PDB file of C-alpha atoms in Angstrom:
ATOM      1  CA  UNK A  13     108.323 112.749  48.912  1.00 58.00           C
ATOM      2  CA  UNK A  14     106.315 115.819  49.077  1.00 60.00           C
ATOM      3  CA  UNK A  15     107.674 117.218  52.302  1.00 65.00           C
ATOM      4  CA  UNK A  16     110.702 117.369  50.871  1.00 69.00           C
ATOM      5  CA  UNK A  17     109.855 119.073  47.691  1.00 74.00           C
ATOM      6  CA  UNK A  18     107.570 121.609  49.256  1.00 75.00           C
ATOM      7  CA  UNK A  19     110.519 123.380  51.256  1.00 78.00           C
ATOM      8  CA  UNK A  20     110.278 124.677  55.018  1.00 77.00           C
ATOM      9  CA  UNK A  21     107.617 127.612  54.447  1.00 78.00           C
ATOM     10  CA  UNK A  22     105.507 125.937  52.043  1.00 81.00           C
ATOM     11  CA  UNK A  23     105.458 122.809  54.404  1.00 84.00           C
ATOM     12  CA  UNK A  24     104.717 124.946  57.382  1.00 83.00           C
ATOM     13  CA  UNK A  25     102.022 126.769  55.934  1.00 86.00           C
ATOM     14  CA  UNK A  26     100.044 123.391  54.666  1.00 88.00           C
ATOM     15  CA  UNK A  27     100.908 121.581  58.100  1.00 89.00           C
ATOM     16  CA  UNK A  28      99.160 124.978  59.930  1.00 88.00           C
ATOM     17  CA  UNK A  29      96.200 125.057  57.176  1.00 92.00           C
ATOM     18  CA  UNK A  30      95.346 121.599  58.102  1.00 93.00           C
ATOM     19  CA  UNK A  31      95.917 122.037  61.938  1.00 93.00           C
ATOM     20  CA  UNK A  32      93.669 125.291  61.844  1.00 92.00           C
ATOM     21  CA  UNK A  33      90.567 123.151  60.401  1.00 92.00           C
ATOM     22  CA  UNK A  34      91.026 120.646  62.665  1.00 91.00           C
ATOM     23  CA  UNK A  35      91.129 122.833  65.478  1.00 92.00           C
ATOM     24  CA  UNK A  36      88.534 125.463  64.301  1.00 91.00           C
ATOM     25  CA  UNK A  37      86.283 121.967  63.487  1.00 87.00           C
ATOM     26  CA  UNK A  38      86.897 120.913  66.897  1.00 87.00           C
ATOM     27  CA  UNK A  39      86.426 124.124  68.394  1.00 86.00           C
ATOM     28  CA  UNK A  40      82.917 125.097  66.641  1.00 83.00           C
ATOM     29  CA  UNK A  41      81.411 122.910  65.610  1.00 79.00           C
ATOM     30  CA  UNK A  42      81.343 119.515  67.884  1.00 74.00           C
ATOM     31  CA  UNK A  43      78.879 120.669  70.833  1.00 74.00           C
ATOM     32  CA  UNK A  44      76.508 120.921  68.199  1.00 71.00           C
ATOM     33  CA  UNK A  45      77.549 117.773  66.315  1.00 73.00           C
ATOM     34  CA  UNK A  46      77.323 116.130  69.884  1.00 75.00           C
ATOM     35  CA  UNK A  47      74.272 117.517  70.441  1.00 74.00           C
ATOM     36  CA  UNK A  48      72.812 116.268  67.156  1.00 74.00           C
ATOM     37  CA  UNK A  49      73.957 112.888  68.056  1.00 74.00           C
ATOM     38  CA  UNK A  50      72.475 112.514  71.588  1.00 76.00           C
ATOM     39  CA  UNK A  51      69.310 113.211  69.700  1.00 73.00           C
ATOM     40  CA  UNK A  52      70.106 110.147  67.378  1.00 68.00           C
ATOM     41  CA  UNK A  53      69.864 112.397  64.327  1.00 63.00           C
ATOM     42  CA  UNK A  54      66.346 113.285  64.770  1.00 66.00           C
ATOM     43  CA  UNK A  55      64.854 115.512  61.651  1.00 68.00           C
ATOM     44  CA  UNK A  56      63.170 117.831  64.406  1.00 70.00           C
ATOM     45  CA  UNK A  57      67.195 118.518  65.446  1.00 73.00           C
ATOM     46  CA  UNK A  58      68.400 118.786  62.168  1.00 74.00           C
ATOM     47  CA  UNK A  59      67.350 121.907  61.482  1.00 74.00           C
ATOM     48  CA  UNK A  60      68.788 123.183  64.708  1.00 78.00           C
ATOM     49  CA  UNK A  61      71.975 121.047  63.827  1.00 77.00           C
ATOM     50  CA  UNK A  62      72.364 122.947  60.245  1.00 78.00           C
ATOM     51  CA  UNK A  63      71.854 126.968  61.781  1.00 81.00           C
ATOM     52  CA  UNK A  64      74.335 126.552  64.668  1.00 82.00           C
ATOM     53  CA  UNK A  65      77.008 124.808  61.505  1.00 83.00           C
ATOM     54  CA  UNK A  66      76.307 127.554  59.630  1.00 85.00           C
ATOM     55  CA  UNK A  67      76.988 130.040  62.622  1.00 87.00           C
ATOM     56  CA  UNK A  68      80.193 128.116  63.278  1.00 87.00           C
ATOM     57  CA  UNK A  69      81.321 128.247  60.262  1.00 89.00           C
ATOM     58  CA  UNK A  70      81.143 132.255  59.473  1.00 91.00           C
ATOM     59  CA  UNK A  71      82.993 132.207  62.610  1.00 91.00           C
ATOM     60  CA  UNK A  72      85.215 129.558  61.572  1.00 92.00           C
ATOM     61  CA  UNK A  73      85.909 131.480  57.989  1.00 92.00           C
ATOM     62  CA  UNK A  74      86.761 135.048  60.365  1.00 94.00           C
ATOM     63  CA  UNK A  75      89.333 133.134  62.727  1.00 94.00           C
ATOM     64  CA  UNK A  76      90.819 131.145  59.058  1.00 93.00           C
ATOM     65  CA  UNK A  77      91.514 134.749  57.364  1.00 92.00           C
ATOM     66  CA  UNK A  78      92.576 136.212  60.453  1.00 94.00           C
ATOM     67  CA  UNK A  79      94.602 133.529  60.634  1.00 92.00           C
ATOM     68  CA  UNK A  80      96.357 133.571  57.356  1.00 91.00           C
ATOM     69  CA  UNK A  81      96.627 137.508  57.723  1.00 92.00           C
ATOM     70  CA  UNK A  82      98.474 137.076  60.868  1.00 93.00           C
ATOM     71  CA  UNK A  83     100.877 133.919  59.340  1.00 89.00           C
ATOM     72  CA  UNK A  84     101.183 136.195  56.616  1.00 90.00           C
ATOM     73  CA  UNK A  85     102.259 139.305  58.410  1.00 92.00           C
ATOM     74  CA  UNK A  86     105.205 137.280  61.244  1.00 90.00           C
ATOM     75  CA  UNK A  87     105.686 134.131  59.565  1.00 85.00           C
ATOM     76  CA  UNK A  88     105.785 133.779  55.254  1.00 83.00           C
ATOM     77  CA  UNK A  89     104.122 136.041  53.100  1.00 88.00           C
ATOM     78  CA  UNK A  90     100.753 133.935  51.408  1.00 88.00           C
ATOM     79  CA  UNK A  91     100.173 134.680  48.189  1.00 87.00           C
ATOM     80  CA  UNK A  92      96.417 135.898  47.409  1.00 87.00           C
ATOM     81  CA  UNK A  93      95.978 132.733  45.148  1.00 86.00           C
ATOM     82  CA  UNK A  94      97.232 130.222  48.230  1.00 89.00           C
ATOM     83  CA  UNK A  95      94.724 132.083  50.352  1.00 90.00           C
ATOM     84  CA  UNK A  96      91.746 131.371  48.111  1.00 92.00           C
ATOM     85  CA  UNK A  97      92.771 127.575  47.846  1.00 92.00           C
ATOM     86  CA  UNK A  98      92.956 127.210  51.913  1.00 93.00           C
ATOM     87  CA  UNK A  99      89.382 128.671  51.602  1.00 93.00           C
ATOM     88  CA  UNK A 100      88.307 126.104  48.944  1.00 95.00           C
ATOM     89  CA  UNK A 101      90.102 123.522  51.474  1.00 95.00           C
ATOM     90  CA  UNK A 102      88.580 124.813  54.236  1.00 95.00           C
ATOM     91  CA  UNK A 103      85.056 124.922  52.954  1.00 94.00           C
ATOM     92  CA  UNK A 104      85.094 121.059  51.584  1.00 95.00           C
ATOM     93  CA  UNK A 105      86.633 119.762  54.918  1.00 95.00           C
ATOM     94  CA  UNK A 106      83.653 122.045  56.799  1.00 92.00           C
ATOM     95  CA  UNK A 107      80.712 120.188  53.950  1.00 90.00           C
ATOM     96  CA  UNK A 108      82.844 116.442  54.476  1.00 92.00           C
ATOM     97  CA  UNK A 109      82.645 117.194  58.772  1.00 89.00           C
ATOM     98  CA  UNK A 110      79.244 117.800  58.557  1.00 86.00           C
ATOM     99  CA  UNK A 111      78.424 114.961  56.165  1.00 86.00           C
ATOM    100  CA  UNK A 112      80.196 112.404  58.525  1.00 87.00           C
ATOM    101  CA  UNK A 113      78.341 114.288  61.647  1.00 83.00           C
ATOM    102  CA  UNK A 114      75.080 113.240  60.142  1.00 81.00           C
ATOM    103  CA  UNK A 115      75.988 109.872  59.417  1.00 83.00           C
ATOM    104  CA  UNK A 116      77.150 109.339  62.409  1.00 82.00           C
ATOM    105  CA  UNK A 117      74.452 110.741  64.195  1.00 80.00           C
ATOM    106  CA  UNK A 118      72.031 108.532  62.321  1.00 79.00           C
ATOM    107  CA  UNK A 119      74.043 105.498  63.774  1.00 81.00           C
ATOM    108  CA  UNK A 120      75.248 104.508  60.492  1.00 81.00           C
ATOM    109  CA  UNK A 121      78.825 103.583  60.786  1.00 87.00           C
ATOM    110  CA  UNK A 122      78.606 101.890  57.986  1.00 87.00           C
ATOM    111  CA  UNK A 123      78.420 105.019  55.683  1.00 85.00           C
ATOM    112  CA  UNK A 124      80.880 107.040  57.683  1.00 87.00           C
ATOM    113  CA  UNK A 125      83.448 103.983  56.793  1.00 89.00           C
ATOM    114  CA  UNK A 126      82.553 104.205  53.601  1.00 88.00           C
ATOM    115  CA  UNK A 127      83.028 107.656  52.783  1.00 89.00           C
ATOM    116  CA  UNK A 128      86.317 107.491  54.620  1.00 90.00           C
ATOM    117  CA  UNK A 129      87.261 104.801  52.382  1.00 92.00           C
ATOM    118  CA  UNK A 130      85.994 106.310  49.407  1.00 90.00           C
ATOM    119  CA  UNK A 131      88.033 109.434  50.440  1.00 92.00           C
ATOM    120  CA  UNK A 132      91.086 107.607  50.461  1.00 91.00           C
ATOM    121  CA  UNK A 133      90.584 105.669  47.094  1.00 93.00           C
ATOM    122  CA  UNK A 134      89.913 109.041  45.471  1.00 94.00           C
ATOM    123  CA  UNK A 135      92.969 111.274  47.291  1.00 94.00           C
ATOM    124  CA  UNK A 136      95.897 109.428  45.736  1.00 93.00           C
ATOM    125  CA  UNK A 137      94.793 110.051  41.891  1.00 95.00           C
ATOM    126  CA  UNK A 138      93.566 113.166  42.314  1.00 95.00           C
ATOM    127  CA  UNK A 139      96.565 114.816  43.666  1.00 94.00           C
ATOM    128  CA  UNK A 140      98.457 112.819  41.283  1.00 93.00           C
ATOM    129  CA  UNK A 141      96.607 114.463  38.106  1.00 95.00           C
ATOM    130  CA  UNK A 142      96.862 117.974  39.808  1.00 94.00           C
ATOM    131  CA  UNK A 143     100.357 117.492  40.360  1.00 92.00           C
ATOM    132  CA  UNK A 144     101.464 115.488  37.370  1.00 92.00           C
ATOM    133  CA  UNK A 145      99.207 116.146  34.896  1.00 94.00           C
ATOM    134  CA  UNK A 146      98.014 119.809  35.614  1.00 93.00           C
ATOM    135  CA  UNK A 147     101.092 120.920  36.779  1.00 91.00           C
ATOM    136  CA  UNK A 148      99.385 122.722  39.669  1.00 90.00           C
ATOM    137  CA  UNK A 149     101.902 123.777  42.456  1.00 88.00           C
ATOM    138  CA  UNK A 150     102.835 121.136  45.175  1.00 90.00           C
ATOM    139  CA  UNK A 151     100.725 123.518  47.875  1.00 90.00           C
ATOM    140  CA  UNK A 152      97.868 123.800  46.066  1.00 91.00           C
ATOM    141  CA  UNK A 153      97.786 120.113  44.574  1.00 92.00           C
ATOM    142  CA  UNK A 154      97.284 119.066  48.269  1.00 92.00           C
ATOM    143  CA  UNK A 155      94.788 121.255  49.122  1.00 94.00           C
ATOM    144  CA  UNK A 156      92.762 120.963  45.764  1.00 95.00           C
ATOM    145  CA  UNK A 157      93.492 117.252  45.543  1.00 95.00           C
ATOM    146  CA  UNK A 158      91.256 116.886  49.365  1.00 96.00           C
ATOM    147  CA  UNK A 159      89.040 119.297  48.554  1.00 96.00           C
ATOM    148  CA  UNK A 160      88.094 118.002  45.274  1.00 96.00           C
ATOM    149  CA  UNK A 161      88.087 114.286  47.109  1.00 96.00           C
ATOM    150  CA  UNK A 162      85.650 115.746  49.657  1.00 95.00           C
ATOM    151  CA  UNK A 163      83.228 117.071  47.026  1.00 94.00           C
ATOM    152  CA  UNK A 164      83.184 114.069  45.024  1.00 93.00           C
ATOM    153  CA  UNK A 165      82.669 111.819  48.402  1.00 91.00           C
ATOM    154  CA  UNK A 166      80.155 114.566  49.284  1.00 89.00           C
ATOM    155  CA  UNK A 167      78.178 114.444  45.837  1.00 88.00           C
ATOM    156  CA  UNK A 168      78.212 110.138  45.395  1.00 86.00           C
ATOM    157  CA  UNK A 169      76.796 110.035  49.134  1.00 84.00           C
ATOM    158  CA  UNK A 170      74.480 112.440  48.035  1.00 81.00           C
ATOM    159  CA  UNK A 171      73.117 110.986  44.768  1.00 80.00           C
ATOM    160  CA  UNK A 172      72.693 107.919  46.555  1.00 75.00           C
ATOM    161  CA  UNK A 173      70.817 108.558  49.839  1.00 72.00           C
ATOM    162  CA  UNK A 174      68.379 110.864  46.868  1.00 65.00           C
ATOM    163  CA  UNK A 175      67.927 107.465  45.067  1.00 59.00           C
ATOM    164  CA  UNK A 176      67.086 105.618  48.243  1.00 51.00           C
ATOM    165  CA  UNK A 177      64.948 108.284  49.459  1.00 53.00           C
ATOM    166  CA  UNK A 178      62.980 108.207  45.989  1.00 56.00           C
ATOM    167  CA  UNK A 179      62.711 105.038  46.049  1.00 49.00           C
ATOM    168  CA  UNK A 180      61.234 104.583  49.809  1.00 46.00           C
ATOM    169  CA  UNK A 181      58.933 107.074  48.689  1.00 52.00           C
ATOM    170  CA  UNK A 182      57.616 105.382  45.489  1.00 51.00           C
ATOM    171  CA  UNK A 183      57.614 102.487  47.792  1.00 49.00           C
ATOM    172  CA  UNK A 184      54.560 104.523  50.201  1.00 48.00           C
ATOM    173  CA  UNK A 185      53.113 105.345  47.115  1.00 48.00           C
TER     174      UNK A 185
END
């Protein structure tokens, strides 16, 4: 349905927004991600883990703007406000990666399948009361519906593991 309504360029431009954070994801940040995993998660690596993410992903921001300047310049002109909605995108899918990389690194599957199920409970209605209800632009309702679906994942998971680790502590106590 969308793909239709969003026309050639605007299709084009959403299909390379998503393809550049999966490739810049890929790219920067997995041999630390690995890395953090062959050390099952450790707290002594997680520190290391965080610094070389947040290295990867100034570097990952750079190559995104340089990105959209040179899509911009060849391809489709992007309009300033589309720009600053691929970084909101952009910055949501980096926090959701690196929530999933510590899960996983941990060894628990189980949370990693239930964020991604959470995730895709949450996409459908959001983009639906962008798009519908808001009246946001058929671009930027994609991109704001998985950002703001990766922020609310990002903030349950994290509420949660801060009541378990309160309670574990009151537990020493």
């Amino acid at each position: 349905y969308y793909s239709l309504k969003l026309g050639p360029e605007r299709r084009g431009l959403v299909v390379t927004i998503f393809t550049l954070t999966l490739v810049l994801h890929a790219y920067l940040f997995h041999g630390y991600s690995l890395d953090y995993r062959r050390n099952k998660g450790s707290q002594e690596e997680i520190g290391k883990f965080l610094r070389g993410a947040l290295f990867g992903s100034i570097l990952a921001m750079a190559a995104l703007l340089a990105s959209l300047q040179i899509y911009s310049l060849y391809k489709y002109p992007i309009p300033l406000n589309f720009q600053l909605s691929c970084f909101i995108y952009f910055i949501c899918a980096t926090l959701m990666l690196f929530v999933q990389e510590i899960a996983l690194a941990q060894r628990r599957i189980d949370l990693a399948a239930r964020i991604e199920i959470l995730c895709g409970t949450i996409l459908v209605p959001t983009f639906v009361v962008l798009y519908k209800v808001l009246s946001f632009s058929l671009a930027v309702s994609i991109l704001f519906s998985h950002a703001l679906t990766y922020l609310t994942t990002i903030s349950f998971v994290s509420l949660k593991n801060l009541r378990l680790i309160k309670q574990l502590n009151s537990w020493r106590d």
